[in-house]
CSV table of C-alpha atoms in Angstrom, one decimal:
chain,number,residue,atom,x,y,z
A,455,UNK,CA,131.4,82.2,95.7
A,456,UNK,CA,131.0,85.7,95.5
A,457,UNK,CA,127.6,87.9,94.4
A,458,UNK,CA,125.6,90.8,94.8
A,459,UNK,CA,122.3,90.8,96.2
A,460,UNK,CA,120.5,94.1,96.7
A,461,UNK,CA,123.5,96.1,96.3
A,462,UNK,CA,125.4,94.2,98.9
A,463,UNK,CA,128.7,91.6,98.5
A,464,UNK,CA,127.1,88.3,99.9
A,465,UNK,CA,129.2,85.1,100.3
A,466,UNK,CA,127.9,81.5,99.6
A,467,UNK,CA,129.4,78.3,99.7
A,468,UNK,CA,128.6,77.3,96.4
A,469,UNK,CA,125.4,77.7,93.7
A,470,UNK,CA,122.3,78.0,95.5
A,471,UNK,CA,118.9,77.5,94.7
A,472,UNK,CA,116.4,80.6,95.2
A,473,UNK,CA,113.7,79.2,97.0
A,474,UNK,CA,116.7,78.2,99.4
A,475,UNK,CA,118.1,81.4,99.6
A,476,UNK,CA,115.1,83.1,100.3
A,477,UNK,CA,113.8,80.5,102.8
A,478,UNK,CA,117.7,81.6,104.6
A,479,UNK,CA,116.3,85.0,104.5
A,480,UNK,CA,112.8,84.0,106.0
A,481,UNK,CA,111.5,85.6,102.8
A,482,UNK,CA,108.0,84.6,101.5
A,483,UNK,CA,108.6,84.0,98.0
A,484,UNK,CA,104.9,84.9,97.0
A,485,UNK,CA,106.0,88.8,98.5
A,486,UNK,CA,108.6,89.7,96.2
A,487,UNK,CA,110.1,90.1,92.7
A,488,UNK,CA,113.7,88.5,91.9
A,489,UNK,CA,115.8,90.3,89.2
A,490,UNK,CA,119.2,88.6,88.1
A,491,UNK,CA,121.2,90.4,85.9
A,492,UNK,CA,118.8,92.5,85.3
A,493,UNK,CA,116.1,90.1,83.9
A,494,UNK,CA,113.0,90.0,85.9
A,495,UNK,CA,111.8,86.4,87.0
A,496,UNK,CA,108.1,85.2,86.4
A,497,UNK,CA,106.7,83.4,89.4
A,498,UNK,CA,106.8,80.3,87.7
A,499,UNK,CA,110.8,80.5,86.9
A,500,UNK,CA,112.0,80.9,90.6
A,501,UNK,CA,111.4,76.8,91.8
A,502,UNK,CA,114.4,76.2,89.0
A,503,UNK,CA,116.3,79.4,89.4
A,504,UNK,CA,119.6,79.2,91.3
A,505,UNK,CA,122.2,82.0,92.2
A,506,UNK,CA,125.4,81.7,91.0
A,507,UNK,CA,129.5,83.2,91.1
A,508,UNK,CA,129.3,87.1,90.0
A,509,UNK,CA,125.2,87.3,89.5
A,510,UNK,CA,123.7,90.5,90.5
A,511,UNK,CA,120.4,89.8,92.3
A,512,UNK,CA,117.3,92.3,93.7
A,513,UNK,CA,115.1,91.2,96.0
A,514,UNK,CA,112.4,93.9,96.1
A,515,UNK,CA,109.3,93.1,98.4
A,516,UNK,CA,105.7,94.4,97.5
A,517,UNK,CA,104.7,97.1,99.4
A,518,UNK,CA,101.1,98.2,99.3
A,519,UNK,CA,100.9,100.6,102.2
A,520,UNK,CA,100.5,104.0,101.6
A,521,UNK,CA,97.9,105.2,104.4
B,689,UNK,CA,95.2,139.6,79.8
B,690,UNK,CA,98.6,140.1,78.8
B,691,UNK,CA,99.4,140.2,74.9
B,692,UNK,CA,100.1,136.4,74.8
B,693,UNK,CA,96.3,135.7,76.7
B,694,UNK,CA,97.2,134.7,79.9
B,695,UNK,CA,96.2,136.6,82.8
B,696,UNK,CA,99.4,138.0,84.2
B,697,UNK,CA,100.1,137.1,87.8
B,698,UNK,CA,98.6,139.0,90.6
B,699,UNK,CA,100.8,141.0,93.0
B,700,UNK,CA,100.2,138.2,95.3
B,701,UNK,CA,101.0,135.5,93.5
B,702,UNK,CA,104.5,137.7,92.2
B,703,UNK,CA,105.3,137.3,96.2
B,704,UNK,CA,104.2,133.5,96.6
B,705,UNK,CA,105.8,132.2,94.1
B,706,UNK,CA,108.9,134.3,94.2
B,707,UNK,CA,111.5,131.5,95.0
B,708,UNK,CA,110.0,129.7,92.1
B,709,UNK,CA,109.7,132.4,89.2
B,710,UNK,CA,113.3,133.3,90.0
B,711,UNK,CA,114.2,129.4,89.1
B,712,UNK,CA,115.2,129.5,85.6
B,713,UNK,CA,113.7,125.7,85.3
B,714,UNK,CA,110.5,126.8,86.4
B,715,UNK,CA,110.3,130.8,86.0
B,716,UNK,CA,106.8,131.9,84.8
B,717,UNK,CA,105.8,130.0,81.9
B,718,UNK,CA,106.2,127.2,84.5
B,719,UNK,CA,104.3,128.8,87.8
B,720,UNK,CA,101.5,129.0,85.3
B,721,UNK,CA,101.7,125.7,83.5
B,722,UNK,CA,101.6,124.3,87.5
B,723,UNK,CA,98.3,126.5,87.9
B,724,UNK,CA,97.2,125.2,84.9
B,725,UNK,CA,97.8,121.8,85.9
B,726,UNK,CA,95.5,119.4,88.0
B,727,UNK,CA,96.4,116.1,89.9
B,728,UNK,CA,94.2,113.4,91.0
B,729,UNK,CA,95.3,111.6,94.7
B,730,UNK,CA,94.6,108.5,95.2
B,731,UNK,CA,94.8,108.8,99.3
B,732,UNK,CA,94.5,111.6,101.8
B,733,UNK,CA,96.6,109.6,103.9
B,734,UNK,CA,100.3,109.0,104.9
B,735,UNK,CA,101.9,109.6,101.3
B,736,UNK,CA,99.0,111.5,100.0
B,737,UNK,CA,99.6,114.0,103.2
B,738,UNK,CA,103.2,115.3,102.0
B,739,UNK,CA,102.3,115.3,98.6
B,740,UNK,CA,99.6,117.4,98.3
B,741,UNK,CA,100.7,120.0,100.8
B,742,UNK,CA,103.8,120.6,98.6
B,743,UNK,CA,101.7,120.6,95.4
B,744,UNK,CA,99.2,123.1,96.9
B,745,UNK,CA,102.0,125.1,98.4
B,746,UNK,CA,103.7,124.8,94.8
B,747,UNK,CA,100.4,126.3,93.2
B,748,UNK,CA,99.1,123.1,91.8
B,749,UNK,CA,96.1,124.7,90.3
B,750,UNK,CA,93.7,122.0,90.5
B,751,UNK,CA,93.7,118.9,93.1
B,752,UNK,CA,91.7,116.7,92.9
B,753,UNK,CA,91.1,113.9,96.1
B,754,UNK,CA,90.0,110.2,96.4
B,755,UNK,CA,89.5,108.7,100.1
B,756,UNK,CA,86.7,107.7,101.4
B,757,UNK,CA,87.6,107.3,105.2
B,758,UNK,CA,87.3,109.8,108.3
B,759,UNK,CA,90.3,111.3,110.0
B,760,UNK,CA,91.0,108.8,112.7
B,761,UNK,CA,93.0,109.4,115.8
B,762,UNK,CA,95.4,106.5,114.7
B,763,UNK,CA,95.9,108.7,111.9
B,764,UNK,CA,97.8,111.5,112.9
B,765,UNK,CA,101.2,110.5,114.0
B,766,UNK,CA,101.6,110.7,109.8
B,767,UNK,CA,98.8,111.8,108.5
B,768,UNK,CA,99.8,115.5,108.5
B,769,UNK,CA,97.6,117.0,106.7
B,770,UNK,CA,94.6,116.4,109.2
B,771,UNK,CA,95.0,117.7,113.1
B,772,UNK,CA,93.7,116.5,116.4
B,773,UNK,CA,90.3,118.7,115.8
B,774,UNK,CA,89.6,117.2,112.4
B,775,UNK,CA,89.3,113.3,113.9
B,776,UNK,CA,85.7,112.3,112.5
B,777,UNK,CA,85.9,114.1,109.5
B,778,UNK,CA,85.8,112.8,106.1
B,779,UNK,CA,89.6,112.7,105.0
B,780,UNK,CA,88.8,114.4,101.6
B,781,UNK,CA,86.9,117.6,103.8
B,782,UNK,CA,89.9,118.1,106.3
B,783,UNK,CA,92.1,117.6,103.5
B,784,UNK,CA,90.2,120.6,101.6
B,785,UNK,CA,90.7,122.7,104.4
B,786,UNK,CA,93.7,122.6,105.0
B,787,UNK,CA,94.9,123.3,101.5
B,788,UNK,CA,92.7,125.4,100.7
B,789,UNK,CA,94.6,127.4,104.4
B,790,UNK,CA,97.7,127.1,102.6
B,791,UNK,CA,97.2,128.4,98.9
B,792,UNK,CA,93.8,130.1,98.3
B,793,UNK,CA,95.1,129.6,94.3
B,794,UNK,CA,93.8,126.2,94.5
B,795,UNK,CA,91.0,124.5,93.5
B,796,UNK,CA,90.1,120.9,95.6
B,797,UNK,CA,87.9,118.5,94.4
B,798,UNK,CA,86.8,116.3,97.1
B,799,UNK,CA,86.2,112.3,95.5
B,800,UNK,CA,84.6,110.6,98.9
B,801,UNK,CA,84.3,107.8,97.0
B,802,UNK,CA,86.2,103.8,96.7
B,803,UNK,CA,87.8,103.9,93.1
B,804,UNK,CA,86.5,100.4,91.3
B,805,UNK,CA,86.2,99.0,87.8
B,806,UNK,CA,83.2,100.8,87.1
B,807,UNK,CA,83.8,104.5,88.2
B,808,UNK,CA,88.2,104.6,87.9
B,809,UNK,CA,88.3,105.5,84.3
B,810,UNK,CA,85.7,108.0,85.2
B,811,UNK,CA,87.3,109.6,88.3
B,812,UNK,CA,90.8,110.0,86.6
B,813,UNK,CA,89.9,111.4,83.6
B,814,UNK,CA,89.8,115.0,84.0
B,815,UNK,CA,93.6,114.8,85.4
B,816,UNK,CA,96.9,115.2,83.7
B,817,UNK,CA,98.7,113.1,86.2
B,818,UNK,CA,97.6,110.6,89.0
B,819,UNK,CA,99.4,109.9,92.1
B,820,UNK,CA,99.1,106.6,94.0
B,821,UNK,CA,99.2,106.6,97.8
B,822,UNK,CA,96.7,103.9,98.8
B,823,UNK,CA,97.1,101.6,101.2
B,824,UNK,CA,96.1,98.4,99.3
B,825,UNK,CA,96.9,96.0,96.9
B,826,UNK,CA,93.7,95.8,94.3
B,827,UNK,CA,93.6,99.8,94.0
B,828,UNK,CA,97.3,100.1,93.5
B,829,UNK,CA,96.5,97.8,90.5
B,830,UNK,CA,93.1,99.5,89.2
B,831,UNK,CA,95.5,102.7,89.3
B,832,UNK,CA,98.2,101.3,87.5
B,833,UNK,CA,95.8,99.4,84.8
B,834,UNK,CA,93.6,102.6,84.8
B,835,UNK,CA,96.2,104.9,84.3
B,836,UNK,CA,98.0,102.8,81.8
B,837,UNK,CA,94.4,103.0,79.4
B,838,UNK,CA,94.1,106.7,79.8
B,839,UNK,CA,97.8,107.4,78.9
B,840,UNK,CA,98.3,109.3,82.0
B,841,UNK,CA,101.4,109.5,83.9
B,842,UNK,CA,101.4,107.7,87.1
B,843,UNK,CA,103.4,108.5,90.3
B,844,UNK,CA,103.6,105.5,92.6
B,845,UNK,CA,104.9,105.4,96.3
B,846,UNK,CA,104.3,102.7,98.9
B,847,UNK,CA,105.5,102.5,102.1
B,848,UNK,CA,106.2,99.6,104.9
B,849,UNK,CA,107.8,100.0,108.6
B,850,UNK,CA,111.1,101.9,107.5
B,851,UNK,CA,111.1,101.2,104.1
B,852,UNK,CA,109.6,102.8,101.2
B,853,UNK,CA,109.6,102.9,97.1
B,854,UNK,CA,108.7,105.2,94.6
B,855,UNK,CA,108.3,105.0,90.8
B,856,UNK,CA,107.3,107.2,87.9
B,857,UNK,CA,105.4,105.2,85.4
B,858,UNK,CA,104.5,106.0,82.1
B,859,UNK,CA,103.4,103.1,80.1
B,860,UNK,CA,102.0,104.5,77.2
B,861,UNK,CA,105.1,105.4,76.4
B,862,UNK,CA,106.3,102.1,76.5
B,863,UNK,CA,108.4,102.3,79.7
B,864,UNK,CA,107.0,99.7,81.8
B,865,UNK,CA,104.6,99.5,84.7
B,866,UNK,CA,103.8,98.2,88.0
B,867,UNK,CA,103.1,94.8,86.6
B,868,UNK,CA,106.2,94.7,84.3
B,869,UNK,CA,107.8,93.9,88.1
B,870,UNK,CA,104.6,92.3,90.3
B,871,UNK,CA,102.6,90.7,87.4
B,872,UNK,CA,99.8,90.1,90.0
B,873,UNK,CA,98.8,91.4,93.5
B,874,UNK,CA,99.9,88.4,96.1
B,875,UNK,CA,98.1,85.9,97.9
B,876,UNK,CA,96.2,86.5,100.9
B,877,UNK,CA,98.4,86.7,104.0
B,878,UNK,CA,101.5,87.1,101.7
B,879,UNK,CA,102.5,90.7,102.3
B,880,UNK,CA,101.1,92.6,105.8
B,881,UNK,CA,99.5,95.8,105.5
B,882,UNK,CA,100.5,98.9,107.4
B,883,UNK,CA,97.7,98.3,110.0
B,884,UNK,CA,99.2,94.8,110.7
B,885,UNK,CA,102.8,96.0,110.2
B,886,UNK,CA,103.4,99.7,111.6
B,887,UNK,CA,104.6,102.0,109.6
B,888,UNK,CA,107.0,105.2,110.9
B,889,UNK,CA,105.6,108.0,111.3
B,890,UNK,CA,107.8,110.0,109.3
B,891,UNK,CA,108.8,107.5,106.7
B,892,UNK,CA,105.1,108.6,104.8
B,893,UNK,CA,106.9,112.2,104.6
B,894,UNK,CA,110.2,111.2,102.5
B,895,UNK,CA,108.7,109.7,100.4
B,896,UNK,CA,105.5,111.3,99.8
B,897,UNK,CA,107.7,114.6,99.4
B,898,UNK,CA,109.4,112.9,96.7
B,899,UNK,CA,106.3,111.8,95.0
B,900,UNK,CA,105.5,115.5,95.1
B,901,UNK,CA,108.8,116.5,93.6
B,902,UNK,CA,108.6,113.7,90.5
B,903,UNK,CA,105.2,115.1,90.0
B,904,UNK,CA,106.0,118.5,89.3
B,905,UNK,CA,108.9,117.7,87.3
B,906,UNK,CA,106.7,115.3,85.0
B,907,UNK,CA,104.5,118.3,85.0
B,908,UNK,CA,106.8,120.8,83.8
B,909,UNK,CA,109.0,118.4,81.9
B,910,UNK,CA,112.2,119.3,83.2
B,911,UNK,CA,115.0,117.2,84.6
B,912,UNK,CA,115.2,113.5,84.1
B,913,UNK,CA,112.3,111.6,86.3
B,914,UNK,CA,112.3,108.5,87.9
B,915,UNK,CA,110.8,106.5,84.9
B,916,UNK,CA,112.4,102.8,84.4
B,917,UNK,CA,113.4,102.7,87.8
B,918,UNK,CA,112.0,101.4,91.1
B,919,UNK,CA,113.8,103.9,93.9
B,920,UNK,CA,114.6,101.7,97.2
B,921,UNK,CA,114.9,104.0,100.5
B,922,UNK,CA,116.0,102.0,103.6
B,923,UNK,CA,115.5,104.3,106.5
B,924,UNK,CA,117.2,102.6,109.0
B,925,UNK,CA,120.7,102.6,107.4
B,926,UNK,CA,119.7,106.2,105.2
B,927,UNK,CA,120.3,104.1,101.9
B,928,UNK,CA,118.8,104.7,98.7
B,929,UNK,CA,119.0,101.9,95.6
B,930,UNK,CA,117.4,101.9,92.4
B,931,UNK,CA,116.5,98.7,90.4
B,932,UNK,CA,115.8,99.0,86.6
B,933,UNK,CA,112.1,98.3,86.2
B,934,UNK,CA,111.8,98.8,82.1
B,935,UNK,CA,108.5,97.2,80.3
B,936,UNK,CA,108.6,93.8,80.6
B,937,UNK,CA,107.9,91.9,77.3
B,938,UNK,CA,105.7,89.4,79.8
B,939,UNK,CA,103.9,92.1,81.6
B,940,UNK,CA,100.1,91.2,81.6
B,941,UNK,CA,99.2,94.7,80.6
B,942,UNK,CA,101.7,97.0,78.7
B,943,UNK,CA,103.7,93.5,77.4
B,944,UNK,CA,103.8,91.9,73.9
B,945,UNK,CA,101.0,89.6,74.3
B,946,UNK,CA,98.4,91.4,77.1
B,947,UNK,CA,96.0,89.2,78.8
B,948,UNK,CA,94.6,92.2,80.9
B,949,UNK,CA,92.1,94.2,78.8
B,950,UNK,CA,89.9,95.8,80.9
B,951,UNK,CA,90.2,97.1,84.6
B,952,UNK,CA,89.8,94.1,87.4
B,953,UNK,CA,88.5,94.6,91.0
B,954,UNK,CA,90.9,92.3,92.8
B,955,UNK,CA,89.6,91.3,96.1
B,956,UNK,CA,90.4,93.1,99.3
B,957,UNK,CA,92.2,90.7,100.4
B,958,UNK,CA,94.7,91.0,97.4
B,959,UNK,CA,94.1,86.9,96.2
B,960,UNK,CA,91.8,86.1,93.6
B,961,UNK,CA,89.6,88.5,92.0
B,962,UNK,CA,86.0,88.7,93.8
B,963,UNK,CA,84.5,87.6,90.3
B,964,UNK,CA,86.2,85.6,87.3
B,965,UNK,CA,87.8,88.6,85.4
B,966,UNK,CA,85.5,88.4,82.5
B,967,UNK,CA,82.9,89.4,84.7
B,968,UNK,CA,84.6,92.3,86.3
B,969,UNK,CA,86.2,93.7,83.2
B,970,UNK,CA,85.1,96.8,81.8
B,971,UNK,CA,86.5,96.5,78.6
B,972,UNK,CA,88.6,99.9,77.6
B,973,UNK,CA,88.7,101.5,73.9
């Protein structure tokens, strides 16, 4: 199935959860916010969220630095 | 004074801000609306660098600067606006130098001080706009909860290895805020900081430009600024992206049902705060 996930076409074999797809990524899910389609998740929601065919995803890691 | 009361522009200032007056966008109602204006940074640092040599160079009239570190040799691969001789100084002294060298127009108002719960509101009040280049997590949120009470426009940047975001936020108007997107700073250990990290040494300079360029076009309302959007630049592949970030009915602070009242001190290490929030709060309006 097909998606987009930070602007980019990714390819998965089939729905995925996000905690999985994040662990694929080596992503610490406590580090980031997860939009899909444009509705932001609260930290609670991502153990049940899952991506699926078409969804449009961001990823977008806290930053703090700034020194 | 001219007819309409404001002091007309020295010959000087005819010749140093000539590329500007000439703009039709800025012309001179603007030049003196930007000398008329003052801008608090938070950091004299990577981002805060960039930013306030273009805003001084712009004639920013008033500038106002919040660090309360000394120039470090570390420093100054990015750090531009403190050199080799200045290592030792307080940041906020070198930093008044060296603006002061560029535009003798502007005023600099050092703030060696940490911003907390107890002196933020304080520190940004005299400001029409704040700009946030720290380098950790529980100031970034005392700016963005401080800010959000006082109805002052925000410009946020952050930065991380080669990667770096920006963000115009102005919540009293009902268009979201840094915890619309990250309700809450992250655990301990969660996120590295640039210390633990690196950071490239030019990445602070993108970005904090840009910060400088939102600013002034927040200051002289023109053009259409980066508000309800988080701006994504990748450095290694030169990308830019942009990911809606509009108030988010859930959002602790500016959403429907607000469970932050008050500013917090988060501690350093970005988990917990130091003391149970209703201890910390300092409870606004």
């Amino acid at each position: 199935m097909k998606l987009t996930v930070n602007g980019k076409p990714v390819e998965l074999a089939g729905p995925t959860p996000l905690l999985d797809y994040l662990a694929g990524l080596r992503v610490d899910p406590r580090s980031v916010a997860v939009e899909i389609n444009d509705r932001i998740l609260e930290r609670e929601e991502f153990a049940r969220a899952a991506l699926r065919e078409g969804d449009v995803v961001e990823v977008v890691r806290m930053v703090g630095g700034g020194l | 004074m001219s007819e309409n009361g404001f002091r007309p522009f020295t010959p000087d200032q005819v010749s140093r801000y000539a590329r500007h007056l000439i703009l039709p966008e800025v012309g001179g109602a603007g030049q003196r609306k930007l000398l008329n204006s003052s801008v608090l940074l938070l950091g004299a640092g990577g981002l805060g660098s960039p930013a306030a040599l273009y805003l001084a160079a712009a004639g920013v009239g008033t500038l106002g600067i919040v660090d309360f570190d000394e120039v470090d040799a570390s420093n100054l691969q990015r750090q531009i606006l403190h050199g080799t001789a200045d290592v030792g100084k307080p940041k906020t002294q070198s930093a008044a130098e060296t603006l002061q060298s560029i535009n003798p127009d502007v005023k600099v108002i050092e703030h060696r001080l940490h911003v907390n719960s107890e002196n933020a509101l304080q520190v940004f009040e005299p400001y029409d706009l704040i700009i946030d280049g720290t380098d950790n997590f529980p100031t970034r949120y005392l700016a963005n909860d401080a800010a959000f009470f006082l109805k002052k426009p925000l410009v946020h940047g952050a930065i991380y290895r080669f990667e770096g975001q920006m963000a115009d936020f102005t919540p009293a108007a009902g268009t979201g805020c840094y915890r619309c997107l990250f309700a809450t700073p992250p655990p301990p250990g969660a996120v590295p900081s640039c210390a633990e990290a690196g950071v490239f040494g030019v990445l602070p300079g993108i970005i904090g430009s840009m910060m400088a360029f939102e600013t002034i076009k927040l200051l002289l309302e023109i053009g259409e600024p980066l508000i309800g959007k988080l701006l994504i630049f990748e450095g290694m592949d030169m990308s830019f992206r942009k990911v809606n970030l509009r108030r988010n009915a859930r959002c602790p602070l500016c959403g429907d049902e607000p469970t932050v009242h008050g500013l917090i001190d988060y501690e350093a290490f970005c988990g917990a705060p130091a003391v149970e929030p209703s201890e910390a709060t300092v409870q606004v309006g």
